[in-house]
């Protein structure tokens, strides 16, 4: 067993404690599918070492389990769970109300059904220190909804474009801004959308420039990259 | 052998002479892959019966072969071949210069590389009697190119939208017009466009209404349907 | 926030109030997957602005929720829900019994299992003002069932062909009529039908003319297009 | 090396001499991709042992090579090559003109472009002793072409249905006959036909009964099965 | 409404009463997904007209519903349901114990998990009058299990080969018998079997002759074809 | 019925009693999807013949059923069920605590979620007599976790590499060891991982040597092969 | 025709002259598939308006044609063509030897065969003003090749990772750096790499953070995004 | 540049000189697609360092280029090229005629067309020191060809099974031997074999144990693994 500074070895998991130094952002937890015992043990280990925990794709039930046990074990800890984005955050003390992130990231969604993925991206970027503006339900079927807001979107250092179905939002935004557009295809749709492959392929084949793509429904990944770019744009490296 | 009024049986082919009456438009020839002898025999049979021939996907070499033999066999026949659309038309006498079709069909392409398919659609619709307006290279990466022309496009009774890569043009037009948009995905692109499947899936999953789709690169099919709709809009049934 | 005439911004949704003017048909609601609160808020906003609401893919439970709340909030409103098509319609007052749409649209299904999709198409077209004739269970395994009715089908300005499995109905109808056939592949089948892809590919590759295709199970989309064509055929643009 | 009665071992190939006894039909040669030396050696070995050779997918050049060498080596041998079906037959003496097979197999193709595959099926069945009737270009876009001939088709003990594009011919015939329909999807088409997968899926998902399917363009396979069934129907087992 | 001799029109369904004459076997019911009311109405109509009903893919609950209502409505009717094959048969009077079909069909399965599909094939063929021998769990991982029984299998006029996973059973049997092998790929397996596509592709690409394929898990289809061939082999056409 | 030494014929199953002699390892049971009655009957037959039973993919409920009935029927039998690997083992008497296998197999997993598959591999290899070392959660996102352990991994005679998502672990290990790496792609992931196909394709296309692949989630298969190689390395054949 | 400041309308193409202002980088030419006449006309128009031209995927022959005609028409113009990247650059005067871009971008390739795509990325970024460091043939099969250079790679503001086959390089780099990694899957490989889909899926499913993906072989797209990020990191927006 | 003992850096390539020590087998060259200059430079560097070179997938023309230049540059070098396997070997002096490898590997192919892949496997294993027995054209359509040789095959320490089409050979061999079967699917076949995916899926889903799979047509990979296992079986690690 090596429980060096670099790794906490829980047997079933090896927590990468060097990640913050190596990549600039500390290790987070992908909660989906983890059994309660494992999730709890990882949360505790990270909380004790880092003083905070960030978990994605947590279920309502997982959040309640964590809340209950942390209330007993660490009475001061603030456990926040957001039902839309499924993000679970544990902090030593509650976030200050007037906390403001740095820079400017725009998170856009094509439809209402894409909001959960958009929120995962937005809250991830916020957790990693960025200021985020949200532009939801601005899909191309009613183009004026996007064009009315484009000047605000252009102020961002990075744009996250979240869309299901045919994913056309990516190309339209890509043609209108100067900064990278990180695109998240979503599984929103049915039939020939093939669980999100249709939007994924659209975004990969975009005729616009500055477009890159992450996995289907991977709001976290897009928020992470947007935070990286935003950090660089603010002079941090 | 039944060489009734309904069918001309050439052995290797059974020409459907009843099609004009049944579907409103006479049988045309899909030239691609036909050997010279078969193509010629079909052209002659249709020319003798109908007085005109319309062939799609003809190669340069096929057109020269037909021109040469028809020049000997039917000196009066006018054989026209268009290199861009690969359409071959044989008429008893040349088309009048000032011939004008009925109604109004708009054919739009996203890029320059989509023009051959757009032309196949446009010339098919013209052959079947429609007036066609062309709007080429109006893809969404430079949205103003489309928006500058949208008022003209809105005058059409049917719009044909031709696009490869991510095919976003379909959804953007669909959100801006009142009439059916017949979409033709093209094989323009590379890599993850999968020979046109990316654009095809995009169009099938469009978030806009009024969007229907034909096979990849099937300009003929879209032109045919546009001509059907245009004819109905002009009160012909 | 822009709550201009063009958009009602509910935060999670931006209702496109200009759509009616721009596309000829007002915005409708895709109910599937919407949480109760969002669905309700959108229904109320559209009802207050437009005096009517049209929702597709509503569940039985959603319809009951809407019925209950509208009964309290808008006692005069007539909320109708059709279990087969899953369509929810809210009107200021009940539809008149003897209301008749314009023109003539034929909706055909290959099998009994395709009827829900056929009804979605039929009721959509009716909502948008068309007169619809239904021809159900006329698939090609018993060809006489179709041929017995073909003369009636030929009277339509547009045909909607709904079929799962191998989708052969599309081609057979396409070869027999003069008007556009909007085809809806359905997910009816199993195994190698791949959730409807088999019928979708069949229809896209049809050897008949006049065939265009919408997404798998997208009865709404086909009904919309048929209504567009029917409107044009009746001289409305 | 075992050069027993059961196997001729050529090193690069082990000819299955027991196959005729075991399966009722002797081993044939799939010529495609074989180098000249191997093809020749196999032809010679089979000719010497069986007195005849049947090869499929032979190129024009392969046939000329075989003709030339056999002319020298076995002056009496009759080498026949059919350009359409790409079938090569070597016999000890020419086939008698008035040779008639047993029973009745119907080979139908949807279009002209499907004829090479149809001929491969027809000639295979004829080689294995069956009487074959051909019904070419009877696709469903002009349904009367098929219906005009259906009474003749119904006389067969087995039907081979060859079709590309959407492959609808299979289902229509399946609904009209009492005997097995062996379907051959062809690679005829383009775009979303995916090299024949569209027709293949159609046939596998047919709503009609009595439909089974072989590989894309596998006319040989279908002709073989039709010959098996025909043989059974003639009381041979 | 045409309630001619050819069709019983139930509105939601058009029963094909001419099918028996046209194809030799009367119409059967695909029960899967049918709502109780529709299933019942179809059973009653077919029972009244034909005196018997054959339904595939019936659930336990559907069978109980039918049994209950038929017990009231037609006290003499014998309703049989087989849990393994999910086949429901209604007869005017119970089948005689010593009833024997004609000819000889062999139904082979690779594994135990393939038996439900094998039974669907076997019982379908028996319903259509054939004598059936079953050879279950004779997959190629233990080749001697098949080779021990091959002499019995060779007595059949048609073989049905049912296999999931890699479907190798089809090729091995194909190389050992003289009669057509109708292959049914099953969805048995996991991961890269892709819901049965792996076995389906194996069977379509078989190196053996006499192999044709039906849809994944389509035991009914294979049993139907085997019965057609068996009938021909017994001199019935 | 042949209940020879080679086969126990249970009707629904033919147990291959010759397998141990032929392949070196006795027949095991794939429990998934087997009904209780069949599973029990097979367990009893194998237990009576071999004195032990090894079952994979057993559910919690199946294990309880077996435990209960064996407790009555064979009071001495030791029935062990492991919840993580879903492996069920029945022995005549409990395994000795200090039992040690031969040789050395390394089982590595990329993440925590891959452990169930890793355990299936490890316990399979242990059942077949091997000594197994486990290296879990050593994926490439934190490369030091793997490099810290590589010297231990290099001691093995065979490495099993288990990974979902992009499966990069396979290539990295492949480049660092001298022995075969048997790779198991897992279905861990979402979206474009396509149920494990992404990891499967990665492993098949590995740029490293010595990499071979088994089916998605097939820990059993990999453990079996590792045990074969380990046995050979220990001089057993 | 609108030849406004925003668009140069060449009929077959509408050059987007506003793009530089809108997106920060001027329009470039995708040369692949363009006929000589069109390519030339576009080059001339852009050269006259912008004083420079940047073309990707130009063939050797296209470059010679352009060189020849520009030599006559614009004797001062410097036409450069790079055979590896297939990039064509036309400038009013030759680039200064000692020109240095701003910032720092790292372009890494897994193998030698990925270099053409890597060079397309590198030269694109250089054209758009960035300083680029190249790290070629550092794939994971020989991990030390990458680890030896990782300190240099870490100095970059953005990393482009180019890899075919299983694309594992992306994840390994992603776990080691703080900045965005823009990944380009290449079509290098064979068989189950499916023309680059294997590497594409790997990268989309990466277990590392900070990974986004562009189309297969799209070096240009990755270079463009890297240049955007580099510009932001240098304080330009 | 690091030209350390571990790496020879040619700029376009970084040769991994540590590989022999790390993995037991020295680096080889994948010649396919390499330009002459690069291939030559790599051959020279490896020859000078290792005294021998092993290249796969070399074309006839590449081999002639290498032969010509080596004849000038290293007159003593023996350059051997095998046309069937496309393997190029350069040695300091010719291989001794009576050289015999260690152990025993069996390479089996299903058909004649699979021989090139089989030879690539066989010669790779021989180069890495193994003794190899070849069993070609033993596919399952004529099962006796395999069963006649199975006793010899069973003597091997590892079996390589090479098959295209449906790949059934893998499962049949797997059920008959005690040692690992490394399976190579080939692209031999047409239509629904999808370039080898059919055989690949078959092998991955094999019902037999001991089966692992490498990429389509990857004879080299299978030969490498077989040599690893053979080495272990001979007591070398």
Short mmCIF file of C-alpha atoms in Angstrom, two decimals, chain A:
data_model
loop_
_atom_site.label_atom_id
_atom_site.label_comp_id
_atom_site.label_asym_id
_atom_site.label_seq_id
_atom_site.Cartn_x
_atom_site.Cartn_y
_atom_site.Cartn_z
CA UNK A 1 0.00 0.00 0.00
CA UNK A 2 1.40 3.40 -0.83
CA UNK A 3 -0.33 6.15 1.09
CA UNK A 4 2.26 8.62 0.01
CA UNK A 5 1.46 12.27 -0.54
CA UNK A 6 0.63 11.38 -4.12
CA UNK A 7 -1.96 8.68 -3.54
CA UNK A 8 -4.47 7.70 -0.88
CA UNK A 9 -5.02 4.00 -1.38
CA UNK A 10 -8.46 2.90 -0.20
CA UNK A 11 -8.03 -0.55 -1.72
CA UNK A 12 -11.00 -0.22 -4.08
CA UNK A 13 -9.77 3.25 -5.10
CA UNK A 14 -6.50 5.11 -5.34
CA UNK A 15 -7.18 8.83 -4.79
CA UNK A 16 -4.86 11.00 -6.84
CA UNK A 17 -3.71 13.65 -4.36
CA UNK A 18 -1.10 15.03 -6.71
CA UNK A 19 -3.69 15.97 -9.31
CA UNK A 20 -4.19 19.52 -8.11
CA UNK A 21 -0.54 20.30 -8.50
CA UNK A 22 -0.25 18.44 -11.81
CA UNK A 23 -3.39 19.66 -13.55
CA UNK A 24 -4.37 22.73 -11.59
CA UNK A 25 -7.71 21.33 -10.39
CA UNK A 26 -8.14 18.77 -7.60
CA UNK A 27 -9.68 15.33 -8.07
CA UNK A 28 -13.47 15.22 -8.19
CA UNK A 29 -15.87 12.29 -7.76
CA UNK A 30 -18.02 10.74 -10.48
CA UNK A 31 -20.78 9.51 -8.15
CA UNK A 32 -22.88 7.59 -10.69
CA UNK A 33 -22.95 3.88 -9.95
CA UNK A 34 -20.82 4.05 -6.84
CA UNK A 35 -22.20 2.06 -3.91
CA UNK A 36 -22.93 4.06 -0.76
CA UNK A 37 -20.03 2.69 1.21
CA UNK A 38 -17.47 3.51 -1.45
CA UNK A 39 -18.89 6.96 -2.13
CA UNK A 40 -18.88 7.81 1.55
CA UNK A 41 -15.36 6.60 2.14
CA UNK A 42 -14.05 8.62 -0.82
CA UNK A 43 -15.94 11.74 0.30
CA UNK A 44 -14.52 11.44 3.79
CA UNK A 45 -10.97 10.90 2.57
CA UNK A 46 -11.08 13.85 0.18
CA UNK A 47 -12.82 16.07 2.75
CA UNK A 48 -10.22 15.32 5.36
CA UNK A 49 -7.33 15.90 3.00
CA UNK A 50 -8.63 18.78 0.85
CA UNK A 51 -11.30 20.35 3.03
CA UNK A 52 -13.80 20.15 0.20
CA UNK A 53 -15.43 17.66 -2.12
CA UNK A 54 -17.01 18.06 -5.56
CA UNK A 55 -19.16 15.22 -6.88
CA UNK A 56 -20.99 14.95 -10.20
CA UNK A 57 -23.98 12.79 -11.20
CA UNK A 58 -25.01 12.20 -7.61
CA UNK A 59 -28.52 10.89 -7.10
CA UNK A 60 -30.98 12.44 -4.69
CA UNK A 61 -30.56 9.38 -2.48
CA UNK A 62 -26.79 9.54 -2.49
CA UNK A 63 -26.93 13.19 -1.45
CA UNK A 64 -29.25 12.40 1.45
CA UNK A 65 -26.99 9.61 2.64
CA UNK A 66 -23.96 11.90 2.54
CA UNK A 67 -25.84 14.73 4.25
CA UNK A 68 -26.97 12.47 7.05
CA UNK A 69 -23.59 10.95 7.78
CA UNK A 70 -21.64 14.17 7.41
CA UNK A 71 -24.09 15.87 9.80
CA UNK A 72 -23.03 13.36 12.42
CA UNK A 73 -19.37 13.09 11.58
CA UNK A 74 -18.47 16.64 10.55
CA UNK A 75 -21.17 18.91 12.03
CA UNK A 76 -19.59 22.02 10.56
CA UNK A 77 -19.47 20.73 6.99
CA UNK A 78 -21.84 22.33 4.49
CA UNK A 79 -23.27 19.75 2.10
CA UNK A 80 -25.02 21.25 -0.93
CA UNK A 81 -26.86 19.26 -3.55
CA UNK A 82 -28.34 20.71 -6.74
CA UNK A 83 -31.18 18.63 -8.16
CA UNK A 84 -30.93 19.96 -11.68
CA UNK A 85 -27.22 19.47 -12.26
CA UNK A 86 -26.93 16.52 -9.82
CA UNK A 87 -23.82 18.16 -8.36
CA UNK A 88 -22.87 17.57 -4.76
CA UNK A 89 -20.50 19.98 -3.02
CA UNK A 90 -19.13 19.62 0.50
CA UNK A 91 -17.30 22.54 2.04
CA UNK A 92 -15.85 23.27 5.45
CA UNK A 93 -18.19 26.24 5.67
CA UNK A 94 -20.99 27.55 3.50
CA UNK A 95 -20.06 29.47 0.35
CA UNK A 96 -20.28 33.21 0.83
CA UNK A 97 -23.34 34.69 -0.83
CA UNK A 98 -21.47 37.44 -2.63
CA UNK A 99 -18.68 35.26 -3.91
CA UNK A 100 -17.83 36.16 -7.51
CA UNK A 101 -15.72 34.14 -9.88
CA UNK A 102 -13.14 35.53 -12.23
CA UNK A 103 -13.49 36.18 -15.93
CA UNK A 104 -16.54 35.32 -18.00
CA UNK A 105 -17.87 32.05 -19.39
CA UNK A 106 -21.10 31.79 -21.40
CA UNK A 107 -23.14 28.61 -21.11
CA UNK A 108 -25.81 28.32 -23.83
CA UNK A 109 -28.42 25.59 -24.29
CA UNK A 110 -30.55 24.95 -27.35
CA UNK A 111 -33.62 23.84 -25.42
CA UNK A 112 -35.15 23.58 -22.00
CA UNK A 113 -34.41 19.86 -21.86
CA UNK A 114 -30.69 20.58 -22.23
CA UNK A 115 -30.59 22.66 -19.01
CA UNK A 116 -29.45 19.86 -16.67
CA UNK A 117 -26.33 19.38 -18.79
CA UNK A 118 -25.89 23.14 -19.06
CA UNK A 119 -26.10 23.49 -15.29
CA UNK A 120 -23.53 20.74 -14.81
CA UNK A 121 -21.16 22.73 -17.01
CA UNK A 122 -21.98 26.05 -15.35
CA UNK A 123 -21.61 24.84 -11.78
CA UNK A 124 -18.41 22.98 -12.59
CA UNK A 125 -16.87 26.13 -14.02
CA UNK A 126 -18.11 28.12 -11.03
CA UNK A 127 -16.62 25.59 -8.63
CA UNK A 128 -13.30 25.95 -10.40
CA UNK A 129 -13.45 29.70 -9.87
CA UNK A 130 -15.10 31.15 -12.96
CA UNK A 131 -17.86 33.69 -13.35
CA UNK A 132 -20.60 32.15 -15.54
CA UNK A 133 -23.44 33.69 -17.56
CA UNK A 134 -26.32 31.42 -18.61
CA UNK A 135 -28.20 31.66 -21.94
CA UNK A 136 -30.82 28.91 -21.96
CA UNK A 137 -33.33 27.87 -24.67
CA UNK A 138 -31.68 29.85 -27.48
CA UNK A 139 -31.91 27.11 -30.15
CA UNK A 140 -31.92 27.90 -33.85
CA UNK A 141 -35.59 27.11 -34.56
CA UNK A 142 -36.25 30.64 -33.27
CA UNK A 143 -33.04 32.33 -34.28
CA UNK A 144 -33.92 35.75 -32.84
CA UNK A 145 -33.68 34.30 -29.34
CA UNK A 146 -29.96 33.77 -29.91
CA UNK A 147 -29.28 36.89 -31.96
CA UNK A 148 -30.91 39.06 -29.27
CA UNK A 149 -28.27 37.87 -26.78
CA UNK A 150 -25.21 37.46 -28.99
CA UNK A 151 -23.51 40.68 -27.84
CA UNK A 152 -23.53 39.43 -24.27
CA UNK A 153 -22.27 36.02 -25.32
CA UNK A 154 -19.39 37.65 -27.19
CA UNK A 155 -18.05 39.05 -23.92
CA UNK A 156 -17.09 35.58 -22.69
CA UNK A 157 -13.59 34.07 -22.79
CA UNK A 158 -15.09 30.69 -23.61
CA UNK A 159 -18.53 29.52 -24.69
CA UNK A 160 -20.12 26.20 -23.75
CA UNK A 161 -22.79 25.21 -26.29
CA UNK A 162 -25.16 22.48 -25.12
CA UNK A 163 -27.59 20.94 -27.62
CA UNK A 164 -29.37 17.70 -28.41
CA UNK A 165 -31.34 16.69 -31.49
CA UNK A 166 -29.40 18.06 -34.49
CA UNK A 167 -27.02 20.22 -32.46
CA UNK A 168 -27.08 23.11 -34.94
CA UNK A 169 -26.58 25.66 -32.18
CA UNK A 170 -22.86 24.82 -32.12
CA UNK A 171 -22.24 25.90 -35.70
CA UNK A 172 -24.32 29.05 -35.47
CA UNK A 173 -22.52 30.26 -32.33
CA UNK A 174 -19.17 29.18 -33.75
CA UNK A 175 -19.69 31.52 -36.68
CA UNK A 176 -20.40 34.50 -34.41
CA UNK A 177 -17.71 34.53 -31.70
CA UNK A 178 -13.93 34.91 -31.36
CA UNK A 179 -13.32 32.43 -28.55
CA UNK A 180 -13.37 28.63 -28.33
CA UNK A 181 -16.79 27.01 -28.28
CA UNK A 182 -16.78 23.82 -26.25
CA UNK A 183 -19.76 21.80 -27.42
CA UNK A 184 -21.72 19.26 -25.42
CA UNK A 185 -24.06 17.04 -27.42
CA UNK A 186 -26.96 15.85 -25.30
CA UNK A 187 -29.06 12.73 -25.46
CA UNK A 188 -32.19 14.88 -25.78
CA UNK A 189 -34.30 13.64 -28.69
CA UNK A 190 -35.58 10.28 -29.91
CA UNK A 191 -35.44 7.83 -32.81
CA UNK A 192 -32.64 8.68 -35.20
CA UNK A 193 -30.86 10.84 -32.61
CA UNK A 194 -29.37 7.50 -31.49
CA UNK A 195 -28.93 8.51 -27.87
CA UNK A 196 -27.10 11.71 -28.74
CA UNK A 197 -24.92 10.47 -31.61
CA UNK A 198 -26.75 12.73 -34.04
CA UNK A 199 -25.80 15.89 -32.15
CA UNK A 200 -22.31 14.54 -31.52
CA UNK A 201 -21.68 13.96 -35.22
CA UNK A 202 -23.11 17.37 -36.09
CA UNK A 203 -20.76 19.12 -33.77
CA UNK A 204 -17.73 17.15 -34.94
CA UNK A 205 -18.55 18.05 -38.54
CA UNK A 206 -19.31 21.69 -37.91
CA UNK A 207 -18.65 24.05 -40.80
CA UNK A 208 -17.71 26.74 -38.28
CA UNK A 209 -14.27 27.18 -36.70
CA UNK A 210 -13.31 27.10 -33.04
CA UNK A 211 -15.59 24.15 -32.28
CA UNK A 212 -14.45 21.24 -30.15
CA UNK A 213 -16.58 18.52 -28.62
CA UNK A 214 -16.82 16.45 -25.45
CA UNK A 215 -18.79 13.28 -24.72
CA UNK A 216 -22.60 13.17 -24.87
CA UNK A 217 -24.14 14.81 -21.77
CA UNK A 218 -20.66 15.58 -20.41
CA UNK A 219 -21.40 19.01 -18.95
CA UNK A 220 -18.68 18.52 -16.39
CA UNK A 221 -16.00 18.08 -19.05
CA UNK A 222 -17.04 21.20 -20.90
CA UNK A 223 -17.20 23.27 -17.73
CA UNK A 224 -13.73 22.08 -16.78
CA UNK A 225 -12.22 23.12 -20.13
CA UNK A 226 -14.03 26.46 -20.10
CA UNK A 227 -12.57 27.07 -16.63
CA UNK A 228 -9.10 26.22 -17.93
CA UNK A 229 -9.41 28.69 -20.79
CA UNK A 230 -10.95 31.36 -18.60
CA UNK A 231 -8.08 30.98 -16.16
CA UNK A 232 -5.57 31.41 -18.98
CA UNK A 233 -7.47 34.46 -20.25
CA UNK A 234 -7.24 35.95 -16.78
CA UNK A 235 -3.48 35.52 -16.83
CA UNK A 236 -3.32 32.45 -14.56
CA UNK A 237 -1.35 29.43 -15.67
#
